[in-house]
C-alpha cells in the first residue's frame, strides 16, 4: 500500500471551504484538471454520494474515475473510495479551523490518499513505479488544493 499526505492552509473559514469542495455540480468550474463531472446520486453531499470525474492527463489523454463517499462528518471530514485499474484508492479529507495566529479563521485542509494494488499486475507495477506514482498523486492533490484555495 502506498500513502500520500498533502496539507494546505486556506484563508477562508471551514464552512466556506467545505461548501466549495463538496458542491459536486460546480467542481469543473474551479478544478483546473477536471474536464467533466457526472453526479450519479441525488441529494446533498453525504455518505453514499457517488460521482464520476474526468481529468486531463499530462500526456494529453483523459482518465475517468468514480468516487463514492464512504464516511461524512459535516464540515470536518469525509472519506471517498475509488476503484482504479489494478489498485483501489481511499482518500480522507479533513478540514480543521485555524484558531490562533495570523491565519486565524482559516482552514487547514489535509488529504491522505492510500492506494492498494488489487491484482498481481498492480502489485508489480506498484513495486516498479511506486515512487513515481506517489509523486504524481501528490502533485495532483497539491494542484487541487491550490485550486480550492484560489476559489474559497
PDB file of C-alpha atoms in Angstrom:
ATOM      1  CA  UNK A   1       0.000   0.000   0.000  1.00  0.00           C
ATOM      2  CA  UNK A   2       1.251   3.488  -0.781  1.00  0.00           C
ATOM      3  CA  UNK A   3       0.237   6.587   1.124  1.00  0.00           C
ATOM      4  CA  UNK A   4       0.489  10.255   0.158  1.00  0.00           C
ATOM      5  CA  UNK A   5      -0.432  13.101   2.529  1.00  0.00           C
ATOM      6  CA  UNK A   6      -0.823  16.734   1.450  1.00  0.00           C
ATOM      7  CA  UNK A   7      -1.756  19.669   3.688  1.00  0.00           C
ATOM      8  CA  UNK A   8      -2.676  23.208   2.613  1.00  0.00           C
ATOM      9  CA  UNK A   9      -3.681  26.296   4.570  1.00  0.00           C
ATOM     10  CA  UNK A  10      -6.645  28.111   3.021  1.00  0.00           C
ATOM     11  CA  UNK A  11      -7.502  31.630   4.130  1.00  0.00           C
ATOM     12  CA  UNK A  12     -11.242  31.019   4.370  1.00  0.00           C
ATOM     13  CA  UNK A  13     -13.473  29.598   7.111  1.00  0.00           C
ATOM     14  CA  UNK A  14     -14.182  25.872   7.265  1.00  0.00           C
ATOM     15  CA  UNK A  15     -17.834  26.295   6.227  1.00  0.00           C
ATOM     16  CA  UNK A  16     -16.865  28.152   3.045  1.00  0.00           C
ATOM     17  CA  UNK A  17     -14.117  25.672   2.126  1.00  0.00           C
ATOM     18  CA  UNK A  18     -16.431  22.721   2.781  1.00  0.00           C
ATOM     19  CA  UNK A  19     -19.199  24.286   0.676  1.00  0.00           C
ATOM     20  CA  UNK A  20     -16.925  24.819  -2.328  1.00  0.00           C
ATOM     21  CA  UNK A  21     -15.260  21.424  -2.102  1.00  0.00           C
ATOM     22  CA  UNK A  22     -18.446  19.398  -1.718  1.00  0.00           C
ATOM     23  CA  UNK A  23     -20.514  21.219  -4.373  1.00  0.00           C
ATOM     24  CA  UNK A  24     -20.029  18.493  -6.970  1.00  0.00           C
ATOM     25  CA  UNK A  25     -22.038  20.274  -9.662  1.00  0.00           C
ATOM     26  CA  UNK A  26     -19.517  23.150  -9.692  1.00  0.00           C
ATOM     27  CA  UNK A  27     -16.240  21.180  -9.397  1.00  0.00           C
ATOM     28  CA  UNK A  28     -15.458  21.562 -13.081  1.00  0.00           C
ATOM     29  CA  UNK A  29     -15.608  25.343 -12.686  1.00  0.00           C
ATOM     30  CA  UNK A  30     -12.712  25.541 -10.233  1.00  0.00           C
ATOM     31  CA  UNK A  31     -10.653  22.353 -10.557  1.00  0.00           C
ATOM     32  CA  UNK A  32      -8.271  23.091 -13.422  1.00  0.00           C
ATOM     33  CA  UNK A  33      -7.546  19.427 -14.205  1.00  0.00           C
ATOM     34  CA  UNK A  34     -11.220  18.382 -14.300  1.00  0.00           C
ATOM     35  CA  UNK A  35     -12.966  18.401 -17.679  1.00  0.00           C
ATOM     36  CA  UNK A  36     -16.252  16.685 -16.752  1.00  0.00           C
ATOM     37  CA  UNK A  37     -18.232  15.765 -13.619  1.00  0.00           C
ATOM     38  CA  UNK A  38     -21.268  13.491 -13.573  1.00  0.00           C
ATOM     39  CA  UNK A  39     -23.118  13.281 -10.254  1.00  0.00           C
ATOM     40  CA  UNK A  40     -24.681   9.836 -10.055  1.00  0.00           C
ATOM     41  CA  UNK A  41     -26.662  10.110  -6.824  1.00  0.00           C
ATOM     42  CA  UNK A  42     -29.385  12.566  -5.785  1.00  0.00           C
ATOM     43  CA  UNK A  43     -29.405  14.708  -2.682  1.00  0.00           C
ATOM     44  CA  UNK A  44     -26.793  16.565  -0.691  1.00  0.00           C
ATOM     45  CA  UNK A  45     -23.144  15.505  -0.313  1.00  0.00           C
ATOM     46  CA  UNK A  46     -23.095  12.749   2.317  1.00  0.00           C
ATOM     47  CA  UNK A  47     -22.177   9.097   2.842  1.00  0.00           C
ATOM     48  CA  UNK A  48     -23.359   7.226  -0.243  1.00  0.00           C
ATOM     49  CA  UNK A  49     -22.839  10.114  -2.688  1.00  0.00           C
ATOM     50  CA  UNK A  50     -21.332   8.912  -5.982  1.00  0.00           C
ATOM     51  CA  UNK A  51     -19.834  10.903  -8.851  1.00  0.00           C
ATOM     52  CA  UNK A  52     -17.639  10.361 -11.888  1.00  0.00           C
ATOM     53  CA  UNK A  53     -14.868  12.804 -12.657  1.00  0.00           C
ATOM     54  CA  UNK A  54     -12.846  13.091 -15.875  1.00  0.00           C
ATOM     55  CA  UNK A  55      -9.409  14.692 -15.667  1.00  0.00           C
ATOM     56  CA  UNK A  56      -6.933  15.740 -18.298  1.00  0.00           C
ATOM     57  CA  UNK A  57      -3.570  13.960 -18.119  1.00  0.00           C
ATOM     58  CA  UNK A  58      -0.095  15.357 -18.771  1.00  0.00           C
ATOM     59  CA  UNK A  59       0.185  13.231 -21.934  1.00  0.00           C
ATOM     60  CA  UNK A  60      -2.959  14.841 -23.392  1.00  0.00           C
ATOM     61  CA  UNK A  61      -5.234  11.903 -22.610  1.00  0.00           C
ATOM     62  CA  UNK A  62      -8.067  11.737 -20.119  1.00  0.00           C
ATOM     63  CA  UNK A  63      -8.925   9.430 -17.248  1.00  0.00           C
ATOM     64  CA  UNK A  64     -12.379   8.975 -15.695  1.00  0.00           C
ATOM     65  CA  UNK A  65     -12.737   7.772 -12.120  1.00  0.00           C
ATOM     66  CA  UNK A  66     -15.767   7.058  -9.985  1.00  0.00           C
ATOM     67  CA  UNK A  67     -15.801   8.243  -6.380  1.00  0.00           C
ATOM     68  CA  UNK A  68     -18.069   7.100  -3.541  1.00  0.00           C
ATOM     69  CA  UNK A  69     -18.344   8.878  -0.206  1.00  0.00           C
ATOM     70  CA  UNK A  70     -17.941   6.215   2.499  1.00  0.00           C
ATOM     71  CA  UNK A  71     -17.925   8.449   5.588  1.00  0.00           C
ATOM     72  CA  UNK A  72     -19.001  12.044   6.068  1.00  0.00           C
ATOM     73  CA  UNK A  73     -18.840  14.288   9.142  1.00  0.00           C
ATOM     74  CA  UNK A  74     -20.006  17.740   8.004  1.00  0.00           C
ATOM     75  CA  UNK A  75     -17.944  20.015   7.907  1.00  0.00           C
ATOM     76  CA  UNK A  76     -14.952  18.244   9.442  1.00  0.00           C
ATOM     77  CA  UNK A  77     -14.076  15.223   7.356  1.00  0.00           C
ATOM     78  CA  UNK A  78     -15.088  12.827   4.619  1.00  0.00           C
ATOM     79  CA  UNK A  79     -13.693   9.652   3.112  1.00  0.00           C
ATOM     80  CA  UNK A  80     -14.059   8.661  -0.539  1.00  0.00           C
ATOM     81  CA  UNK A  81     -13.049   5.487  -2.323  1.00  0.00           C
ATOM     82  CA  UNK A  82     -12.314   4.908  -5.972  1.00  0.00           C
ATOM     83  CA  UNK A  83     -11.622   1.652  -7.776  1.00  0.00           C
ATOM     84  CA  UNK A  84      -8.680   2.095 -10.104  1.00  0.00           C
ATOM     85  CA  UNK A  85      -7.033  -0.031 -12.755  1.00  0.00           C
ATOM     86  CA  UNK A  86      -5.033  -2.555 -10.746  1.00  0.00           C
ATOM     87  CA  UNK A  87      -5.416  -0.581  -7.500  1.00  0.00           C
ATOM     88  CA  UNK A  88      -8.113   0.779  -5.206  1.00  0.00           C
ATOM     89  CA  UNK A  89      -7.844   4.209  -3.618  1.00  0.00           C
ATOM     90  CA  UNK A  90      -9.116   5.679  -0.367  1.00  0.00           C
ATOM     91  CA  UNK A  91      -8.862   9.409   0.261  1.00  0.00           C
ATOM     92  CA  UNK A  92      -9.555  11.071   3.594  1.00  0.00           C
ATOM     93  CA  UNK A  93     -10.147  14.831   3.542  1.00  0.00           C
ATOM     94  CA  UNK A  94     -10.096  16.780   6.806  1.00  0.00           C
ATOM     95  CA  UNK A  95     -10.969  20.434   7.374  1.00  0.00           C
ATOM     96  CA  UNK A  96      -9.618  21.939  10.612  1.00  0.00           C
ATOM     97  CA  UNK A  97     -10.261  25.541  11.671  1.00  0.00           C
ATOM     98  CA  UNK A  98      -7.202  27.656  12.441  1.00  0.00           C
ATOM     99  CA  UNK A  99      -7.943  29.171  15.842  1.00  0.00           C
ATOM    100  CA  UNK A 100      -4.836  31.250  16.518  1.00  0.00           C
ATOM    101  CA  UNK A 101      -2.064  33.149  14.822  1.00  0.00           C
ATOM    102  CA  UNK A 102      -2.131  35.326  11.764  1.00  0.00           C
ATOM    103  CA  UNK A 103      -4.215  32.789   9.780  1.00  0.00           C
ATOM    104  CA  UNK A 104      -6.912  32.641  12.458  1.00  0.00           C
ATOM    105  CA  UNK A 105     -10.269  31.958  10.823  1.00  0.00           C
ATOM    106  CA  UNK A 106      -8.655  29.977   8.024  1.00  0.00           C
ATOM    107  CA  UNK A 107      -8.816  26.262   7.343  1.00  0.00           C
ATOM    108  CA  UNK A 108      -6.108  23.619   7.341  1.00  0.00           C
ATOM    109  CA  UNK A 109      -7.068  21.035   4.723  1.00  0.00           C
ATOM    110  CA  UNK A 110      -5.331  17.658   4.762  1.00  0.00           C
ATOM    111  CA  UNK A 111      -5.756  14.909   2.170  1.00  0.00           C
ATOM    112  CA  UNK A 112      -4.493  11.414   2.824  1.00  0.00           C
ATOM    113  CA  UNK A 113      -4.566   9.130  -0.213  1.00  0.00           C
ATOM    114  CA  UNK A 114      -3.967   5.423   0.252  1.00  0.00           C
ATOM    115  CA  UNK A 115      -3.606   3.082  -2.702  1.00  0.00           C
ATOM    116  CA  UNK A 116      -3.682  -0.695  -2.553  1.00  0.00           C
ATOM    117  CA  UNK A 117      -2.967  -2.977  -5.529  1.00  0.00           C
ATOM    118  CA  UNK A 118      -5.894  -5.274  -6.367  1.00  0.00           C
ATOM    119  CA  UNK A 119      -4.306  -7.578  -8.929  1.00  0.00           C
ATOM    120  CA  UNK A 120      -0.911  -9.244  -9.398  1.00  0.00           C
ATOM    121  CA  UNK A 121      -0.088  -6.823 -12.218  1.00  0.00           C
ATOM    122  CA  UNK A 122      -0.950  -3.918  -9.922  1.00  0.00           C
ATOM    123  CA  UNK A 123       1.436  -5.245  -7.270  1.00  0.00           C
ATOM    124  CA  UNK A 124       4.251  -5.498  -9.803  1.00  0.00           C
ATOM    125  CA  UNK A 125       3.566  -2.001 -11.136  1.00  0.00           C
ATOM    126  CA  UNK A 126       3.492  -0.656  -7.570  1.00  0.00           C
ATOM    127  CA  UNK A 127       6.955  -2.091  -6.982  1.00  0.00           C
ATOM    128  CA  UNK A 128       8.331  -0.671 -10.218  1.00  0.00           C
ATOM    129  CA  UNK A 129       6.567   2.710 -10.340  1.00  0.00           C
ATOM    130  CA  UNK A 130       5.601   3.235  -6.678  1.00  0.00           C
ATOM    131  CA  UNK A 131       7.704   6.367  -6.133  1.00  0.00           C
ATOM    132  CA  UNK A 132       6.708   7.923  -9.444  1.00  0.00           C
ATOM    133  CA  UNK A 133       3.027   7.185  -8.831  1.00  0.00           C
ATOM    134  CA  UNK A 134       3.249   8.744  -5.358  1.00  0.00           C
ATOM    135  CA  UNK A 135       4.896  11.875  -6.780  1.00  0.00           C
ATOM    136  CA  UNK A 136       2.215  12.126  -9.480  1.00  0.00           C
ATOM    137  CA  UNK A 137      -0.592  11.689  -6.922  1.00  0.00           C
ATOM    138  CA  UNK A 138       0.985  14.244  -4.599  1.00  0.00           C
ATOM    139  CA  UNK A 139       1.270  16.772  -7.427  1.00  0.00           C
ATOM    140  CA  UNK A 140      -2.372  16.278  -8.413  1.00  0.00           C
ATOM    141  CA  UNK A 141      -3.568  16.631  -4.811  1.00  0.00           C
ATOM    142  CA  UNK A 142      -1.487  19.799  -4.321  1.00  0.00           C
ATOM    143  CA  UNK A 143      -2.902  21.288  -7.548  1.00  0.00           C
ATOM    144  CA  UNK A 144      -6.462  20.503  -6.377  1.00  0.00           C
ATOM    145  CA  UNK A 145      -5.862  22.197  -3.011  1.00  0.00           C
ATOM    146  CA  UNK A 146      -4.257  25.199  -4.713  1.00  0.00           C
ATOM    147  CA  UNK A 147      -7.347  25.464  -6.954  1.00  0.00           C
ATOM    148  CA  UNK A 148      -9.556  25.223  -3.857  1.00  0.00           C
ATOM    149  CA  UNK A 149      -7.601  27.966  -2.098  1.00  0.00           C
ATOM    150  CA  UNK A 150      -7.937  30.238  -5.126  1.00  0.00           C
ATOM    151  CA  UNK A 151     -11.736  29.960  -5.217  1.00  0.00           C
ATOM    152  CA  UNK A 152     -12.587  29.647  -1.487  1.00  0.00           C
TER     153      UNK A 152
END
